[in-house]
Coordinates of C-alpha atoms and ligand atoms in Angstrom, one line a residue:
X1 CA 7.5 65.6 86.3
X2 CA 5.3 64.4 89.4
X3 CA 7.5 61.9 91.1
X4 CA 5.7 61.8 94.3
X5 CA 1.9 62.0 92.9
X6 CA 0.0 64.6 90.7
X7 CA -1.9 67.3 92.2
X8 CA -3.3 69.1 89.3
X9 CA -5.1 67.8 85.9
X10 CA -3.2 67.4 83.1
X11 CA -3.4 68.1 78.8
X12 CA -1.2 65.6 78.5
X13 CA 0.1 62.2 80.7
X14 CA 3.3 61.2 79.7
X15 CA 3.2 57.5 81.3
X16 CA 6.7 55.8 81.4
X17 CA 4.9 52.3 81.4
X18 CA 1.2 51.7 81.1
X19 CA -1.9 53.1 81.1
X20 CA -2.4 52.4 84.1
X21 CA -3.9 55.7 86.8
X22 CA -7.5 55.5 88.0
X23 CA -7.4 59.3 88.7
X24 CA -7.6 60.3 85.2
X25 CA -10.7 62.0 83.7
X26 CA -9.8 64.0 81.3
X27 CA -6.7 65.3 78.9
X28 CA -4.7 62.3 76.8
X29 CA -2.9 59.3 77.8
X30 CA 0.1 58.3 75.6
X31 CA -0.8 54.7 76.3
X32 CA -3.7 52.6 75.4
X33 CA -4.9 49.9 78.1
X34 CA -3.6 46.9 77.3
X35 CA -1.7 47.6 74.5
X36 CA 1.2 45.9 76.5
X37 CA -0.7 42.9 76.9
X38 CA -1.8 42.7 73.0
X39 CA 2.0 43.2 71.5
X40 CA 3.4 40.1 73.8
X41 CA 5.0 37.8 71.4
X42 CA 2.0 35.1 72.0
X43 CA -0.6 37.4 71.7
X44 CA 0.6 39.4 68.9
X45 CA 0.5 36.4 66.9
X46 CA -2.3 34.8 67.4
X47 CA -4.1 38.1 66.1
X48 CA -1.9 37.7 63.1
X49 CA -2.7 34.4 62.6
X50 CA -6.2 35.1 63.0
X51 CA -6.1 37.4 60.1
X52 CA -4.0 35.3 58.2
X53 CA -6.5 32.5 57.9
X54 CA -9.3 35.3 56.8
X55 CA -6.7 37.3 54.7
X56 CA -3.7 34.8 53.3
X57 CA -2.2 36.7 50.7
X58 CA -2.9 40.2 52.5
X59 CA -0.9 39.1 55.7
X60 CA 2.1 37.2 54.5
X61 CA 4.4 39.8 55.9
X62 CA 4.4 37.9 59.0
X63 CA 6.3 34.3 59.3
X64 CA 4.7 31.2 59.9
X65 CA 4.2 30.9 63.8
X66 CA 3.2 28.3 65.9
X67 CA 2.6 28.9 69.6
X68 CA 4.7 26.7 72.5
X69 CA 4.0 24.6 74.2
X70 CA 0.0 24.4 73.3
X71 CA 0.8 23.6 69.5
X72 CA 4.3 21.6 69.8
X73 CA 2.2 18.9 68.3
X74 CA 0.9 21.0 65.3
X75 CA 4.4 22.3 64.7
X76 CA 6.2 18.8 65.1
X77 CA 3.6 17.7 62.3
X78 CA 3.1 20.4 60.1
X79 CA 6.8 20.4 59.3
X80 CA 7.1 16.8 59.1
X81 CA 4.2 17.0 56.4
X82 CA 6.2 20.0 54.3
X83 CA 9.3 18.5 54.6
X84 CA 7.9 15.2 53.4
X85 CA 5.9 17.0 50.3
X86 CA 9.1 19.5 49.4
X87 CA 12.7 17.5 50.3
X88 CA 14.6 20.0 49.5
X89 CA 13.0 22.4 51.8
X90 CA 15.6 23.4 54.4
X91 CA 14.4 25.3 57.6
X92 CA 15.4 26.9 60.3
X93 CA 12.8 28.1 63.8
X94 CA 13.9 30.6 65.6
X95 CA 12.2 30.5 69.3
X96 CA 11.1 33.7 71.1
X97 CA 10.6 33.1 74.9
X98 CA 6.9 35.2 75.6
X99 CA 7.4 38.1 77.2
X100 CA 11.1 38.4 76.0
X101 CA 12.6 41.5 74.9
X102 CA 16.5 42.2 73.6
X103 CA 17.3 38.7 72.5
X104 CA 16.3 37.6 75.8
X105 CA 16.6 33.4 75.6
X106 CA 16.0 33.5 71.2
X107 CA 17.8 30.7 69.7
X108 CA 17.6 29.0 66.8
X109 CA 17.1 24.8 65.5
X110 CA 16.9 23.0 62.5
X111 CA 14.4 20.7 63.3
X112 CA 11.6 21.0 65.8
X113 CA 13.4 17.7 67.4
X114 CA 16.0 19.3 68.7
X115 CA 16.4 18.6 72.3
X116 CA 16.5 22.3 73.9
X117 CA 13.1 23.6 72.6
X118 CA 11.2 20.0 73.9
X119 CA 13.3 20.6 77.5
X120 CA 13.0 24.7 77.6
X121 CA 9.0 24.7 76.7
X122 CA 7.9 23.3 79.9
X123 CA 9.0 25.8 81.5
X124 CA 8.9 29.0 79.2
X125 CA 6.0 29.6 76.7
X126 CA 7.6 30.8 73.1
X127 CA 6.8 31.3 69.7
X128 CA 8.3 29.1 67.3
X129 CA 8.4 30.8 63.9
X130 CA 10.1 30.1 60.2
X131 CA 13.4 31.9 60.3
X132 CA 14.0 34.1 57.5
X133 CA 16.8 33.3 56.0
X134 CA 17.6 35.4 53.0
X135 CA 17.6 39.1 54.4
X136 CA 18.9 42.0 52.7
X137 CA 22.7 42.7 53.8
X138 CA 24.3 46.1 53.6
X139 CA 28.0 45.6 53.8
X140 CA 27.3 41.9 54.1
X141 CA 25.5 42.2 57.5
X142 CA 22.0 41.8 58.3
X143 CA 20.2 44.8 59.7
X144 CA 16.7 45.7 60.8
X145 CA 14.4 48.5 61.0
X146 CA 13.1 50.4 64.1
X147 CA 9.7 52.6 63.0
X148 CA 8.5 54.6 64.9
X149 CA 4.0 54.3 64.4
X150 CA 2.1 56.9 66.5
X151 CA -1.4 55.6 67.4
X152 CA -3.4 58.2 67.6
X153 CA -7.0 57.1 68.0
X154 CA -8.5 53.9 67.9
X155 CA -11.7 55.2 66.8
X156 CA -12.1 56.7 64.5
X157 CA -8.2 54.7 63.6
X158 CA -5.8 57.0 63.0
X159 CA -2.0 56.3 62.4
X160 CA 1.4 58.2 61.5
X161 CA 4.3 56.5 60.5
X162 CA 8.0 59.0 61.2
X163 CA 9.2 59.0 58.2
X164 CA 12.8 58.2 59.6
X165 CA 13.6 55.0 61.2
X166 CA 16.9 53.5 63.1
X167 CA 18.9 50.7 61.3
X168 CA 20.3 48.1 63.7
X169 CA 23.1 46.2 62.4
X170 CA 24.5 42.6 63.2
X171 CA 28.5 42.7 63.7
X172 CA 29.5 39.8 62.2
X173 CA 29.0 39.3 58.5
X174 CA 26.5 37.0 57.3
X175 CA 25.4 33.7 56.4
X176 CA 22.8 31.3 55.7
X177 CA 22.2 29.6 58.5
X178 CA 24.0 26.2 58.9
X179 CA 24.1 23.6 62.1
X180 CA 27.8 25.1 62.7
X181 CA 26.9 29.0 62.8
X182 CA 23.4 28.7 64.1
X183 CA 24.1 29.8 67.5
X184 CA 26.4 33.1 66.5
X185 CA 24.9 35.8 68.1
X186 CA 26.1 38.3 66.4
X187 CA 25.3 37.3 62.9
X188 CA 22.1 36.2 63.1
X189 CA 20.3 38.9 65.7
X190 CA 19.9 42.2 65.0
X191 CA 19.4 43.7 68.8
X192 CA 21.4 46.9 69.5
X193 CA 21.9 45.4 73.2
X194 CA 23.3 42.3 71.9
X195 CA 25.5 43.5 69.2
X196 CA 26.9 46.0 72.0
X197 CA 29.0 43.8 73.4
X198 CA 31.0 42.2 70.2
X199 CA 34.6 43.9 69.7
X200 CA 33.2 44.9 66.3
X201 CA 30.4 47.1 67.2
X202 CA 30.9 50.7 65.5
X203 CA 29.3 53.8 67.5
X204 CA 29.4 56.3 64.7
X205 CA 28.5 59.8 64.4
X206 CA 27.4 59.9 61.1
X207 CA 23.6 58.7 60.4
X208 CA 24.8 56.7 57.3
X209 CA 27.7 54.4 58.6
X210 CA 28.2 52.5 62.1
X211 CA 26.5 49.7 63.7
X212 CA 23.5 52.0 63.7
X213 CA 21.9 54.4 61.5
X214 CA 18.9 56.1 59.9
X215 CA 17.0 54.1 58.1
X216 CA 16.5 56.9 55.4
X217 CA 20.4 56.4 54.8
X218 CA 19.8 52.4 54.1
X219 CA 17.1 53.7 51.4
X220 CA 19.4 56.1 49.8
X221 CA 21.6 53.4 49.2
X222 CA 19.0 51.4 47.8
X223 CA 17.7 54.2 45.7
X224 CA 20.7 54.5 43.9
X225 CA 20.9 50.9 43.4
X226 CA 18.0 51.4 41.4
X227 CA 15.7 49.6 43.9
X228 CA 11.7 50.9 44.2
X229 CA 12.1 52.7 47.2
X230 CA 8.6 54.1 46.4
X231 CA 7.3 50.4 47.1
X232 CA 9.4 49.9 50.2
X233 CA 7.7 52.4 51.9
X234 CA 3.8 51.4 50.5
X235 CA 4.9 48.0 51.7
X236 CA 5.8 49.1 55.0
X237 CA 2.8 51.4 55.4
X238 CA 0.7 48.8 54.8
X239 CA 1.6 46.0 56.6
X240 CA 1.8 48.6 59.8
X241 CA -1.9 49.1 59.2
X242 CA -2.6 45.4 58.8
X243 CA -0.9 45.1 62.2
X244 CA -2.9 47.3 63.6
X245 CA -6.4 46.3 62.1
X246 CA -5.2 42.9 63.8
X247 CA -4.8 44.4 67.3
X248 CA -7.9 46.8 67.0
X249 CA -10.5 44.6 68.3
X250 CA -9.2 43.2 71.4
X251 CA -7.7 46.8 71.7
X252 CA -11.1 48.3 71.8
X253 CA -12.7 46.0 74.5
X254 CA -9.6 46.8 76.8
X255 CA -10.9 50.2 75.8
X256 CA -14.3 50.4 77.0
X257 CA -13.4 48.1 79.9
X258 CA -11.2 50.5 81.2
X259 CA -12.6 54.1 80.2
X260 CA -17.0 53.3 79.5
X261 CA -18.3 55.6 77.0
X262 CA -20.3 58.2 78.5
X263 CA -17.9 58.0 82.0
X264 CA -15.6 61.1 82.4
X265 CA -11.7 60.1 81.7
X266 CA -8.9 60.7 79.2
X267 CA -8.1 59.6 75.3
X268 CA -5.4 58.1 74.0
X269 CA -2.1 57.5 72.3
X270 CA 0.7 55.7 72.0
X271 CA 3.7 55.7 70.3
X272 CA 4.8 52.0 69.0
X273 CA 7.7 50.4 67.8
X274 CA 7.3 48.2 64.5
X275 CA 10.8 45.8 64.1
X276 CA 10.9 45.4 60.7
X277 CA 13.2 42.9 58.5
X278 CA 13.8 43.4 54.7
X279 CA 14.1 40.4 53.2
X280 CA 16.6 40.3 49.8
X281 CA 14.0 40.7 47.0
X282 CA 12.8 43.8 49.4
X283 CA 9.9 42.8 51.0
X284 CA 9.3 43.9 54.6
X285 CA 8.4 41.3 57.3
X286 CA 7.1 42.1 60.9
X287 CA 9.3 40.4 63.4
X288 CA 7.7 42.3 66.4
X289 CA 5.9 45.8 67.9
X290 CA 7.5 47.4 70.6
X291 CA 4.9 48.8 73.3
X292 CA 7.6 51.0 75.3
X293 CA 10.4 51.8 72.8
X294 CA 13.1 53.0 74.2
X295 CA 13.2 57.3 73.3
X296 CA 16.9 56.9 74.8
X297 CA 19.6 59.7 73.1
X298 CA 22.4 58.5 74.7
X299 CA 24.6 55.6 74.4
X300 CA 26.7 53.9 77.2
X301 CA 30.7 54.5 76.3
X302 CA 33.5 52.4 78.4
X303 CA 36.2 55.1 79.0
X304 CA 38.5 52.7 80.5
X305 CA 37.8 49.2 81.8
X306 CA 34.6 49.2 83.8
X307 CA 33.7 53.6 84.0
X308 CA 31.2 54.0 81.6
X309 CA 29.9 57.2 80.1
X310 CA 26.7 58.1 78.4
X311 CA 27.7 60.1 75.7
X312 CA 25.0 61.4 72.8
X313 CA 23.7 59.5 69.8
X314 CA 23.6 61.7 67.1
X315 CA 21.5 59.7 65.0
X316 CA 19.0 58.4 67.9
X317 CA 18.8 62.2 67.9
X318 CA 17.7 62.8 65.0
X319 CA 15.5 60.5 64.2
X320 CA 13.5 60.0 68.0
X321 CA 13.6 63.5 68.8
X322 CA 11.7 63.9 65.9
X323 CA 8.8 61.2 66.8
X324 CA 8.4 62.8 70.2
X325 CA 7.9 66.4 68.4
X326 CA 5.6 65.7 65.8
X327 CA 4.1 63.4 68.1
X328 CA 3.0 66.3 70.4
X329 CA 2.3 68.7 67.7
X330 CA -0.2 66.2 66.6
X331 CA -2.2 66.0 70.4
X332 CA -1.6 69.0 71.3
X333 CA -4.8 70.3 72.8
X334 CA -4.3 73.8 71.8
X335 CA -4.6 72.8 68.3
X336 CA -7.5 70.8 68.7
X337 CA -9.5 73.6 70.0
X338 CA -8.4 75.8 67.1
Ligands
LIG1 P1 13.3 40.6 71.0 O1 12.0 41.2 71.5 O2 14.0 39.7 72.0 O3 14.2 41.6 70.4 P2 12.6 39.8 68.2 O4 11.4 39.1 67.8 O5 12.8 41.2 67.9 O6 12.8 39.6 69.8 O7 13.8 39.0 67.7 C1 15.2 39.4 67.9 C2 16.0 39.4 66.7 O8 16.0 38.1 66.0 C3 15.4 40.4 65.6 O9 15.9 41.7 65.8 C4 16.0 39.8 64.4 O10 17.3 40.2 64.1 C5 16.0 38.3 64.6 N1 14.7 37.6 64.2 C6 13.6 37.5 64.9 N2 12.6 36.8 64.2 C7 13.2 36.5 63.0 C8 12.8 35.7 61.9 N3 11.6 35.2 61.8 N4 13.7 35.6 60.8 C9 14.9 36.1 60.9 N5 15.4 36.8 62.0 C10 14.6 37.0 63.0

């Protein structure tokens, strides 16, 4: 650790935020210049959606978006126009404040009339996007999946998916959304920092029961269901390469903007978050990549009214200490030389 300045080169930076060092000219970086930029909500979706009109049937793993306030219009008519062709089409938007992270300002409306998303645009740019409704539930809850996708060259692309994941589960069990439960929390969200805070949240030190846990336990469960947990994964592999593939180009000019072939300086790699959301019939949908994902192995406990405690996580342990190890044996330099 160099908390006052580095004196000496390095094999490997371990950056807590961005890229960002100009005194870097050789060794590996684990963050690509402006990856943090390219994963904002906004951004992130319009590189979908760029894809999505060249590829429709190979990126329908990511919900129809429209970006606030710029396409309010385009949203207000679009749905008007499905709604009018389909009546018994039913809805529900959730809006993502830009820039947001852990549930930060989300909330979810019926129609795109209602009066808090036309007052809290002007102020806040979101994405508006088609709330899934019909999720899988274990123990009637909603849950999603943390992967963990290690970036390890942009050309030639190389990716590595851990093959153990974190399960975040709501506390509150389940339903379709409706105008009287549309703003409970902890039934419709999934975040860890959210769900924290309800009475029924369940630290557990088992990996396959709690309010969080491997996501390896969730597919043992559905393997002996009978579900194809075979095609789970190939879904899952694939749509984190789509992602990818979207974010490559811009990705590559922020690239050679900041490190010009042929100029001395570093390579790069980053470890990313994909948020992933299984929807009933099993199919995974991208709700978001995490730049900065928290490698945290400890969890906050309240011993007695306001004295907190960070006690261990077994199963953040298992599964992140993982990442980072495979993630070094995969740059190490050493090996590269061999
Ligand atoms: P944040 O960065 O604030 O966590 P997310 O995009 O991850 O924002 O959304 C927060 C939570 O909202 C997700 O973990 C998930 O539970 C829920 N969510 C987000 N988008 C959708 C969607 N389109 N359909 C259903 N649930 C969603």
């Amino acid at each position: 650790q160099f908390p006052f300045g580095r004196r000496l080169p390095c094999d490997i930076y371990w950056h807590g935020v961005s890229f960002h060092d100009n005194n870097i000219f050789s060794g590996q970086v684990n963050k690509f210049p402006g990856m943090t930029e390219m994963v904002r909500k906004i951004t992130l979706s319009r590189a979908v959606r760029t894809m999505q009109d060249l590829f429709p049937l190979e990126y329908n793993f990511y919900p129809r978006s429209w970006i606030l306030p710029e396409e309010l219009p385009i949203f207000v008519a679009e749905v008007r126009m499905m709604k009018d062709s389909d009546p018994s089409w039913k809805p529900t938007f959730i809006v993502k404040p830009d820039g947001g992270c852990q549930g930060d300002g989300i909330y979810l409306i019926k129609d795109p009339s209602d009066i808090r998303l036309t007052g809290s645009i002007q102020s806040r740019p979101a994405v508006v996007q088609e709330y899934i409704c019909k999720p899988l539930l274990v123990d009637k809850l909603k849950f999603d999946i943390r992967l963990y996708v290690l970036l390890k060259s942009l050309e030639p692309l190389e990716i590595y998916i851990a093959k153990d994941g974190l399960s975040r589960f709501c506390t509150e069990p389940y339903q379709e959304p409706t105008l009287k439960n549309l703003h409970q929390v902890f039934m419709h969200l999934t975040n860890y920092s959210l769900n924290i805070h309800s009475g029924n949240f369940i630290h557990s030190d088992s990996v396959n029961t709690g309010s969080k846990r491997t996501f390896s336990s969730i597919l043992c469960r559905l393997s002996s269901r009978g579900a194809d947990v075979k095609k789970v994964w190939s879904d899952i592999i694939s749509l984190v390469i789509k992602t990818i593939i979207a974010l490559t180009p811009e990705l590559k000019v922020y690239y050679q903007s900041d490190i010009p072939a042929g100029k001395p300086g570093p390579t790069c790699f980053q470890i990313l978050g994909f948020d992933i959301l299984l929807m009933k019939n099993l199919k995974p949908m991208l709700l978001e990549v995490n730049a900065n994902p928290s490698m945290r192995i400890e969890h906050e406990q309240e011993l007695s009214p306001g004295v907190f405690e960070n006690v261990p996580s077994p199963v953040d342990e298992e599964v992140k200490v993982a990442v980072i190890r495979d993630t070094l044996r995969l740059v190490d330099p050493q090996k590269k030389k061999r």
